[in-house]
Amino acid sequence: MGSCTAYHIAKRGKSVLLLEQFDFLHRRGSSHGESRTIRVTYPEDYYTRMMKEAYKLWEEAETEAGYMVYHRTGYLDFGPPDNQSLLSVISSLKKEGIAHQILSHKEVTLRFPTFRLPKDSLTVYTAEGGILRASKAVAMFQALAAKHGAVLRDRAKVLRVSPHWRLPGGADGILVATSRGSALGKACILAAGAWTPQIVRDISGMELPIKALHTSIAYWAVNKKMNPDALSPARAFPCFSSYGEPFIYGTPSIEYPGLIKVGAHFGVLCDPNKRSVSPDMETLKGHVSPWLASYFEGSVDWEAPNMAEGCMYSMTPDEDFILDHIQDQPAIGNSKILVAAGFSGHGFKMGPLVGRIMADLALTGSSQGVPLEMFSIERFSKDAQGNHKL
């Protein structure tokens, strides 16, 4: 999110410094790895609407960079016929005029014969979906930001953010002290993932309701009796989401030949500074293995993953983002400090849109085309659980 924001600010001809506490493209946060899914299918219509712009911004960045990070595979969402989230997905697609197909059990079997869905499953297919090459995408936005004049500095851990430093023109500025020196600016945007709450707490005393969760993703082998490409995009196999408890998601065999990525949308509380990067194999076997045994019956070796790695979520209570100014805090005053955090395991696909929004807020104080009230800090003062959802 920081890299996308730096790109959008630099592209508008403004001076911007991008700071990273570790090495660029490190694997200790939430933005590393081979892939993230991208889709328009959301129960919340505002995310479906936002994704329409996000796709355009991904395409613009790819065109400017001269290479691709999005691999289109199509997307399959399925679950029980009375699942309210899945029914809301269909409602959102209809409301936003996005082409989709409701597939019968017979149609699913004909098009995706390796799936073994329950006969009464509600199944939705959208052509606009696939994977983003995660680390490659982050590197792309950093390169584009530098191309437009941004200064990039890694191994620069933020030690202190101090408001009320006078700028040459007399206005309030922000001094950011790091392990590699200090910088003075008109605005400071905090997009530090699971480390953001600590920085905000140190600046203002405010507690952001963001919890760091350790989660695991895994790659499972296509059964040897199958063609290794049977679950690949070459055979029209899509990315997918299974609506239930737990929520399961997966990608085709695209990153590693003969392996599909399948994980579950949950995690355990962790300290981002002390988190083990090792995957939780027992949880994967306990939740994902039984699902694979049922839904891929004989097509995938479900007993244990071929490989796995740990990752981290930064979860808000309502799983909506925080995109806002820190305001009404005595320690902050009129200083312009903003937060982009709490992406709750589903924000990567909206990276360039978040960058556009944060650039707008930093430079003009407002942003059009997005329901910012859904992403405000203030929503948690009205209700500790945030936005109301089914």
Short mmCIF file of C-alpha atoms in Angstrom, two decimals:
data_model
loop_
_atom_site.label_atom_id
_atom_site.label_comp_id
_atom_site.label_asym_id
_atom_site.label_seq_id
_atom_site.Cartn_x
_atom_site.Cartn_y
_atom_site.Cartn_z
CA MET A 1 0.00 0.00 0.00
CA GLY A 2 2.89 2.34 0.76
CA SER A 3 4.54 1.59 -2.58
CA CYS A 4 1.29 2.24 -4.47
CA THR A 5 0.76 5.49 -2.54
CA ALA A 6 4.31 6.68 -3.23
CA TYR A 7 3.75 5.97 -6.94
CA HIS A 8 0.53 7.98 -7.11
CA ILE A 9 2.01 10.95 -5.24
CA ALA A 10 5.21 10.98 -7.31
CA LYS A 11 3.19 10.65 -10.52
CA ARG A 12 1.49 13.94 -9.62
CA GLY A 13 4.87 15.66 -9.47
CA LYS A 14 5.15 15.85 -5.69
CA SER A 15 8.18 15.05 -3.57
CA VAL A 16 7.78 11.76 -1.69
CA LEU A 17 9.97 9.53 0.47
CA LEU A 18 9.08 5.83 0.81
CA LEU A 19 10.38 4.22 4.00
CA GLU A 20 10.67 0.50 4.83
CA GLN A 21 11.93 -0.86 8.16
CA PHE A 22 13.30 -4.08 6.61
CA ASP A 23 14.68 -4.75 3.13
CA PHE A 24 12.38 -3.96 0.24
CA LEU A 25 10.41 -7.07 -0.82
CA HIS A 26 10.98 -8.75 2.56
CA ARG A 27 8.82 -11.68 3.65
CA ARG A 28 7.91 -10.64 7.20
CA GLY A 29 4.66 -8.79 6.48
CA SER A 30 1.57 -9.25 4.31
CA SER A 31 2.65 -8.32 0.77
CA HIS A 32 5.22 -10.96 -0.19
CA GLY A 33 5.05 -14.20 -2.11
CA GLU A 34 4.19 -15.54 -5.52
CA SER A 35 0.52 -14.65 -5.70
CA ARG A 36 -2.62 -13.00 -4.37
CA THR A 37 -6.09 -13.55 -5.79
CA ILE A 38 -7.97 -10.77 -7.54
CA ARG A 39 -11.74 -10.82 -7.98
CA VAL A 40 -14.83 -8.64 -8.21
CA THR A 41 -16.97 -11.00 -6.14
CA TYR A 42 -17.72 -9.37 -2.78
CA PRO A 43 -20.80 -9.50 -0.55
CA GLU A 44 -20.28 -5.76 0.04
CA ASP A 45 -21.29 -3.87 -3.11
CA TYR A 46 -18.89 -1.03 -2.33
CA TYR A 47 -15.91 -3.39 -2.72
CA THR A 48 -17.30 -4.73 -6.00
CA ARG A 49 -17.67 -1.14 -7.19
CA MET A 50 -14.14 -0.25 -6.03
CA MET A 51 -12.70 -3.24 -7.85
CA LYS A 52 -13.94 -1.86 -11.15
CA GLU A 53 -11.55 1.07 -10.74
CA ALA A 54 -8.80 -1.09 -9.23
CA TYR A 55 -8.68 -3.25 -12.37
CA LYS A 56 -8.21 -0.13 -14.52
CA LEU A 57 -5.40 1.10 -12.28
CA TRP A 58 -3.63 -2.27 -12.42
CA GLU A 59 -3.82 -2.15 -16.21
CA GLU A 60 -2.48 1.42 -16.33
CA ALA A 61 0.48 0.50 -14.11
CA GLU A 62 1.26 -2.61 -16.19
CA THR A 63 1.18 -0.52 -19.37
CA GLU A 64 3.55 2.04 -17.89
CA ALA A 65 5.90 -0.64 -16.54
CA GLY A 66 5.89 -2.64 -19.76
CA TYR A 67 5.19 -6.02 -18.16
CA MET A 68 2.29 -7.91 -16.58
CA VAL A 69 1.58 -8.86 -12.98
CA TYR A 70 -2.07 -9.92 -13.45
CA HIS A 71 -2.81 -13.41 -14.80
CA ARG A 72 -6.45 -13.83 -15.67
CA THR A 73 -7.89 -17.27 -14.90
CA GLY A 74 -11.56 -16.65 -14.17
CA TYR A 75 -13.09 -17.01 -10.70
CA LEU A 76 -15.49 -19.54 -9.22
CA ASP A 77 -17.45 -18.80 -6.02
CA PHE A 78 -19.58 -21.57 -4.53
CA GLY A 79 -21.33 -22.60 -1.35
CA PRO A 80 -24.66 -23.67 0.15
CA PRO A 81 -27.71 -22.24 -1.68
CA ASP A 82 -28.82 -20.31 1.41
CA ASN A 83 -25.41 -18.80 2.22
CA GLN A 84 -26.13 -15.10 2.78
CA SER A 85 -22.64 -13.92 1.83
CA LEU A 86 -22.79 -15.76 -1.49
CA LEU A 87 -26.31 -14.48 -2.20
CA SER A 88 -25.01 -10.97 -1.48
CA VAL A 89 -22.14 -11.55 -3.93
CA ILE A 90 -24.68 -12.22 -6.68
CA SER A 91 -26.66 -9.15 -5.64
CA SER A 92 -23.50 -7.00 -5.81
CA LEU A 93 -22.62 -8.31 -9.29
CA LYS A 94 -26.12 -7.53 -10.55
CA LYS A 95 -26.15 -4.09 -8.94
CA GLU A 96 -22.81 -3.16 -10.51
CA GLY A 97 -23.67 -4.64 -13.91
CA ILE A 98 -20.79 -7.15 -13.90
CA ALA A 99 -21.11 -10.12 -16.23
CA HIS A 100 -21.41 -13.44 -14.39
CA GLN A 101 -22.89 -16.89 -14.79
CA ILE A 102 -24.89 -18.95 -12.31
CA LEU A 103 -23.84 -22.53 -13.06
CA SER A 104 -25.89 -25.66 -12.47
CA HIS A 105 -24.25 -28.73 -10.95
CA LYS A 106 -24.13 -30.32 -14.41
CA GLU A 107 -22.45 -27.26 -15.91
CA VAL A 108 -19.84 -27.19 -13.14
CA THR A 109 -19.11 -30.89 -13.72
CA LEU A 110 -18.72 -30.38 -17.47
CA ARG A 111 -16.52 -27.27 -17.25
CA PHE A 112 -14.51 -28.16 -14.13
CA PRO A 113 -14.60 -31.97 -13.88
CA THR A 114 -12.05 -32.16 -11.06
CA PHE A 115 -14.39 -30.34 -8.66
CA ARG A 116 -16.76 -32.45 -6.55
CA LEU A 117 -19.29 -29.89 -5.36
CA PRO A 118 -22.46 -30.86 -3.49
CA LYS A 119 -25.37 -31.15 -5.92
CA ASP A 120 -27.28 -28.28 -4.34
CA SER A 121 -24.31 -25.86 -4.43
CA LEU A 122 -24.89 -22.30 -5.56
CA THR A 123 -22.06 -21.56 -8.02
CA VAL A 124 -21.10 -18.26 -9.63
CA TYR A 125 -18.49 -17.82 -12.36
CA THR A 126 -16.91 -14.49 -13.31
CA ALA A 127 -14.39 -14.21 -16.14
CA GLU A 128 -12.70 -11.19 -14.50
CA GLY A 129 -10.58 -12.84 -11.84
CA GLY A 130 -7.23 -14.52 -11.34
CA ILE A 131 -3.94 -13.94 -9.60
CA LEU A 132 -1.55 -11.06 -9.06
CA ARG A 133 2.18 -11.78 -8.88
CA ALA A 134 2.57 -10.29 -5.41
CA SER A 135 6.27 -9.51 -4.90
CA LYS A 136 6.64 -8.66 -8.59
CA ALA A 137 3.73 -6.20 -8.26
CA VAL A 138 5.25 -4.48 -5.21
CA ALA A 139 8.57 -4.18 -7.07
CA MET A 140 6.72 -2.73 -10.06
CA PHE A 141 5.14 0.07 -8.02
CA GLN A 142 8.45 0.84 -6.32
CA ALA A 143 10.18 1.06 -9.70
CA LEU A 144 7.42 3.29 -11.10
CA ALA A 145 7.54 5.53 -8.02
CA ALA A 146 11.32 5.92 -8.45
CA LYS A 147 10.84 6.62 -12.16
CA HIS A 148 8.62 9.58 -11.22
CA GLY A 149 11.15 10.92 -8.73
CA ALA A 150 10.29 9.24 -5.43
CA VAL A 151 13.12 8.52 -3.02
CA LEU A 152 13.11 4.93 -1.73
CA ARG A 153 14.88 4.05 1.50
CA ASP A 154 14.81 0.62 3.14
CA ARG A 155 16.40 -0.65 6.37
CA ALA A 156 15.06 2.60 7.80
CA LYS A 157 13.04 1.71 10.87
CA VAL A 158 10.80 4.55 12.06
CA LEU A 159 11.89 5.59 15.56
CA ARG A 160 9.61 8.58 16.06
CA VAL A 161 6.96 10.60 14.23
CA SER A 162 6.80 14.15 15.59
CA PRO A 163 4.03 16.59 14.56
CA HIS A 164 4.23 20.39 14.93
CA TRP A 165 7.56 20.88 13.21
CA ARG A 166 7.52 24.19 11.40
CA LEU A 167 7.93 24.06 7.63
CA PRO A 168 9.85 26.81 5.79
CA GLY A 169 6.55 28.52 4.93
CA GLY A 170 5.41 28.50 8.56
CA ALA A 171 2.85 25.69 8.31
CA ASP A 172 2.77 22.63 10.54
CA GLY A 173 4.95 19.78 9.29
CA ILE A 174 5.91 16.30 10.46
CA LEU A 175 9.40 15.14 11.34
CA VAL A 176 10.02 11.43 10.88
CA ALA A 177 13.13 10.08 12.59
CA THR A 178 14.46 6.73 11.34
CA SER A 179 17.47 4.52 11.91
CA ARG A 180 18.92 6.06 8.73
CA GLY A 181 18.27 9.74 9.41
CA SER A 182 15.30 12.09 9.58
CA ALA A 183 12.96 13.72 7.08
CA LEU A 184 10.58 16.67 7.29
CA GLY A 185 7.38 16.71 5.28
CA LYS A 186 3.96 18.27 4.85
CA ALA A 187 2.19 14.95 5.39
CA CYS A 188 2.95 11.50 6.75
CA ILE A 189 1.08 8.40 5.57
CA LEU A 190 1.33 5.33 7.79
CA ALA A 191 0.94 2.12 5.80
CA ALA A 192 2.99 -0.18 7.99
CA GLY A 193 0.66 -3.17 8.11
CA ALA A 194 0.55 -4.91 11.48
CA TRP A 195 3.08 -2.39 12.85
CA THR A 196 0.73 0.57 12.23
CA PRO A 197 -1.15 0.44 15.59
CA GLN A 198 2.09 0.80 17.55
CA ILE A 199 3.20 3.82 15.53
CA VAL A 200 -0.22 5.47 15.93
CA ARG A 201 -0.19 4.72 19.67
CA ASP A 202 3.24 6.30 20.05
CA ILE A 203 2.18 9.44 18.15
CA SER A 204 -1.25 10.10 19.62
CA GLY A 205 -2.16 7.56 22.28
CA MET A 206 -4.98 6.36 20.03
CA GLU A 207 -5.69 2.61 19.91
CA LEU A 208 -6.54 1.35 16.44
CA PRO A 209 -8.62 -1.86 16.60
CA ILE A 210 -6.26 -3.85 14.40
CA LYS A 211 -5.11 -7.33 15.40
CA ALA A 212 -2.18 -9.15 13.83
CA LEU A 213 -3.00 -12.75 12.90
CA HIS A 214 -0.54 -15.42 11.82
CA THR A 215 -1.97 -17.38 8.91
CA SER A 216 -0.63 -20.08 6.61
CA ILE A 217 -0.90 -20.79 2.91
CA ALA A 218 -0.05 -24.15 1.37
CA TYR A 219 0.62 -25.83 -1.95
CA TRP A 220 -0.90 -29.25 -2.53
CA ALA A 221 0.19 -31.76 -5.18
CA VAL A 222 -2.01 -32.78 -8.06
CA ASN A 223 -2.41 -36.55 -7.79
CA LYS A 224 0.14 -38.46 -9.86
CA LYS A 225 -2.60 -40.30 -11.74
CA MET A 226 -3.74 -36.95 -13.13
CA ASN A 227 -2.21 -34.92 -15.92
CA PRO A 228 0.06 -32.37 -14.11
CA ASP A 229 -1.72 -29.60 -16.03
CA ALA A 230 -5.22 -30.80 -15.08
CA LEU A 231 -5.66 -27.99 -12.53
CA SER A 232 -3.86 -25.28 -14.50
CA PRO A 233 -5.14 -22.23 -16.39
CA ALA A 234 -4.13 -24.03 -19.59
CA ARG A 235 -7.05 -26.37 -18.85
CA ALA A 236 -9.30 -23.43 -17.89
CA PHE A 237 -9.10 -24.22 -14.17
CA PRO A 238 -9.99 -21.04 -12.22
CA CYS A 239 -9.23 -19.41 -8.90
CA PHE A 240 -11.98 -20.18 -6.41
CA SER A 241 -13.63 -19.43 -3.08
CA SER A 242 -15.74 -21.81 -1.01
CA TYR A 243 -18.25 -20.05 1.25
CA GLY A 244 -18.63 -21.79 4.58
CA GLU A 245 -16.81 -22.35 7.86
CA PRO A 246 -13.98 -21.90 7.28
CA PHE A 247 -13.87 -19.78 4.13
CA ILE A 248 -11.53 -21.65 1.73
CA TYR A 249 -9.79 -20.07 -1.25
CA GLY A 250 -7.41 -21.38 -3.90
CA THR A 251 -5.51 -20.76 -7.11
CA PRO A 252 -4.77 -23.08 -10.01
CA SER A 253 -1.45 -24.78 -10.71
CA ILE A 254 0.37 -21.71 -11.96
CA GLU A 255 3.16 -20.80 -9.55
CA TYR A 256 4.68 -24.27 -9.26
CA PRO A 257 3.99 -27.04 -11.81
CA GLY A 258 1.70 -29.71 -10.43
CA LEU A 259 0.83 -27.78 -7.24
CA ILE A 260 -2.30 -25.79 -6.42
CA LYS A 261 -2.45 -23.21 -3.64
CA VAL A 262 -5.29 -23.67 -1.15
CA GLY A 263 -5.69 -21.97 2.21
CA ALA A 264 -8.31 -20.92 4.74
CA HIS A 265 -9.24 -17.36 5.72
CA PHE A 266 -8.37 -17.41 9.41
CA GLY A 267 -5.39 -17.07 11.71
CA VAL A 268 -4.17 -16.91 15.30
CA LEU A 269 -3.18 -13.82 17.25
CA CYS A 270 0.49 -12.94 16.99
CA ASP A 271 3.03 -10.23 17.74
CA PRO A 272 4.44 -8.96 14.42
CA ASN A 273 7.84 -8.45 16.06
CA LYS A 274 8.03 -11.99 17.46
CA ARG A 275 5.95 -13.99 14.98
CA SER A 276 7.29 -17.29 13.79
CA VAL A 277 7.39 -17.34 10.00
CA SER A 278 6.78 -21.11 10.02
CA PRO A 279 3.41 -22.32 8.72
CA ASP A 280 0.87 -23.91 11.05
CA MET A 281 0.83 -27.39 9.55
CA GLU A 282 -1.61 -28.86 12.08
CA THR A 283 -4.20 -26.19 11.34
CA LEU A 284 -3.78 -26.73 7.60
CA LYS A 285 -4.26 -30.46 8.02
CA GLY A 286 -7.19 -29.93 10.38
CA HIS A 287 -9.16 -27.51 8.18
CA VAL A 288 -7.91 -27.63 4.59
CA SER A 289 -7.12 -31.35 4.25
CA PRO A 290 -10.71 -32.54 4.94
CA TRP A 291 -12.06 -29.92 2.54
CA LEU A 292 -9.68 -31.07 -0.23
CA ALA A 293 -10.57 -34.71 0.38
CA SER A 294 -14.22 -33.87 -0.15
CA TYR A 295 -14.10 -31.27 -2.94
CA PHE A 296 -11.22 -32.71 -4.99
CA GLU A 297 -11.89 -36.40 -4.31
CA GLY A 298 -8.80 -38.16 -5.70
CA SER A 299 -7.51 -35.26 -7.82
CA VAL A 300 -5.30 -33.70 -5.13
CA ASP A 301 -3.05 -35.30 -2.51
CA TRP A 302 -4.88 -33.92 0.52
CA GLU A 303 -3.15 -35.63 3.46
CA ALA A 304 -0.43 -32.97 3.76
CA PRO A 305 0.76 -30.02 1.66
CA ASN A 306 3.83 -30.32 -0.53
CA MET A 307 5.03 -26.96 0.79
CA ALA A 308 3.68 -24.16 2.97
CA GLU A 309 4.62 -20.77 4.38
CA GLY A 310 3.43 -18.35 7.02
CA CYS A 311 1.89 -14.96 6.34
CA MET A 312 0.17 -12.27 8.39
CA TYR A 313 -3.20 -10.54 8.42
CA SER A 314 -3.94 -7.13 9.96
CA MET A 315 -7.58 -7.59 10.95
CA THR A 316 -10.19 -5.01 11.88
CA PRO A 317 -13.37 -6.19 13.68
CA ASP A 318 -15.52 -5.68 10.56
CA GLU A 319 -12.74 -6.67 8.09
CA ASP A 320 -13.04 -3.26 6.40
CA PHE A 321 -9.98 -1.09 5.80
CA ILE A 322 -8.91 2.04 7.64
CA LEU A 323 -8.22 4.90 5.20
CA ASP A 324 -8.34 8.11 7.18
CA HIS A 325 -6.66 11.08 8.83
CA ILE A 326 -5.70 10.95 12.48
CA GLN A 327 -7.63 13.94 13.77
CA ASP A 328 -9.21 15.41 16.90
CA GLN A 329 -6.16 14.31 18.86
CA PRO A 330 -4.40 16.99 20.97
CA ALA A 331 -0.98 15.54 20.18
CA ILE A 332 -1.61 15.83 16.44
CA GLY A 333 -3.22 19.26 16.12
CA ASN A 334 -3.30 20.41 12.49
CA SER A 335 -0.48 18.11 11.41
CA LYS A 336 -1.46 15.91 8.46
CA ILE A 337 -0.96 12.29 9.51
CA LEU A 338 -2.91 9.61 7.68
CA VAL A 339 -3.42 5.88 8.10
CA ALA A 340 -3.84 3.13 5.50
CA ALA A 341 -4.12 -0.13 7.43
CA GLY A 342 -6.31 -3.02 8.56
CA PHE A 343 -6.57 -4.68 5.15
CA SER A 344 -7.83 -7.87 6.78
CA GLY A 345 -6.45 -10.42 4.34
CA HIS A 346 -8.21 -9.08 1.24
CA GLY A 347 -6.66 -5.70 0.44
CA PHE A 348 -3.78 -6.53 -1.93
CA LYS A 349 -6.03 -6.55 -5.01
CA MET A 350 -7.00 -2.94 -4.26
CA GLY A 351 -3.45 -1.68 -3.80
CA PRO A 352 -3.35 0.84 -6.66
CA LEU A 353 -6.80 2.16 -5.72
CA VAL A 354 -5.75 2.58 -2.09
CA GLY A 355 -2.66 4.41 -3.37
CA ARG A 356 -4.86 6.77 -5.36
CA ILE A 357 -7.14 7.38 -2.37
CA MET A 358 -4.29 8.08 0.05
CA ALA A 359 -2.60 10.40 -2.45
CA ASP A 360 -5.89 12.30 -2.76
CA LEU A 361 -6.28 12.57 1.01
CA ALA A 362 -2.69 13.69 1.55
CA LEU A 363 -2.72 16.28 -1.22
CA THR A 364 -6.31 17.57 -1.25
CA GLY A 365 -7.96 16.31 1.95
CA SER A 366 -10.70 14.38 0.13
CA SER A 367 -11.16 11.56 -2.37
CA GLN A 368 -14.00 10.99 -4.82
CA GLY A 369 -15.78 7.80 -5.87
CA VAL A 370 -15.18 5.89 -2.64
CA PRO A 371 -17.42 5.60 0.47
CA LEU A 372 -14.77 6.88 2.88
CA GLU A 373 -17.21 6.73 5.79
CA MET A 374 -16.94 2.93 5.59
CA PHE A 375 -13.18 3.22 6.15
CA SER A 376 -13.12 5.91 8.83
CA ILE A 377 -11.53 5.54 12.25
CA GLU A 378 -14.62 7.20 13.74
CA ARG A 379 -16.82 4.20 12.94
CA PHE A 380 -15.28 2.33 15.87
CA SER A 381 -16.25 5.08 18.31
CA LYS A 382 -19.89 4.57 17.27
CA ASP A 383 -19.67 0.78 17.48
CA ALA A 384 -16.63 -1.20 18.62
CA GLN A 385 -17.40 -3.77 15.94
CA GLY A 386 -17.35 -1.16 13.16
CA ASN A 387 -19.65 -1.38 10.16
CA HIS A 388 -22.82 -3.43 10.53
CA LYS A 389 -23.03 -6.47 8.26
CA LEU A 390 -25.18 -9.57 7.94
#
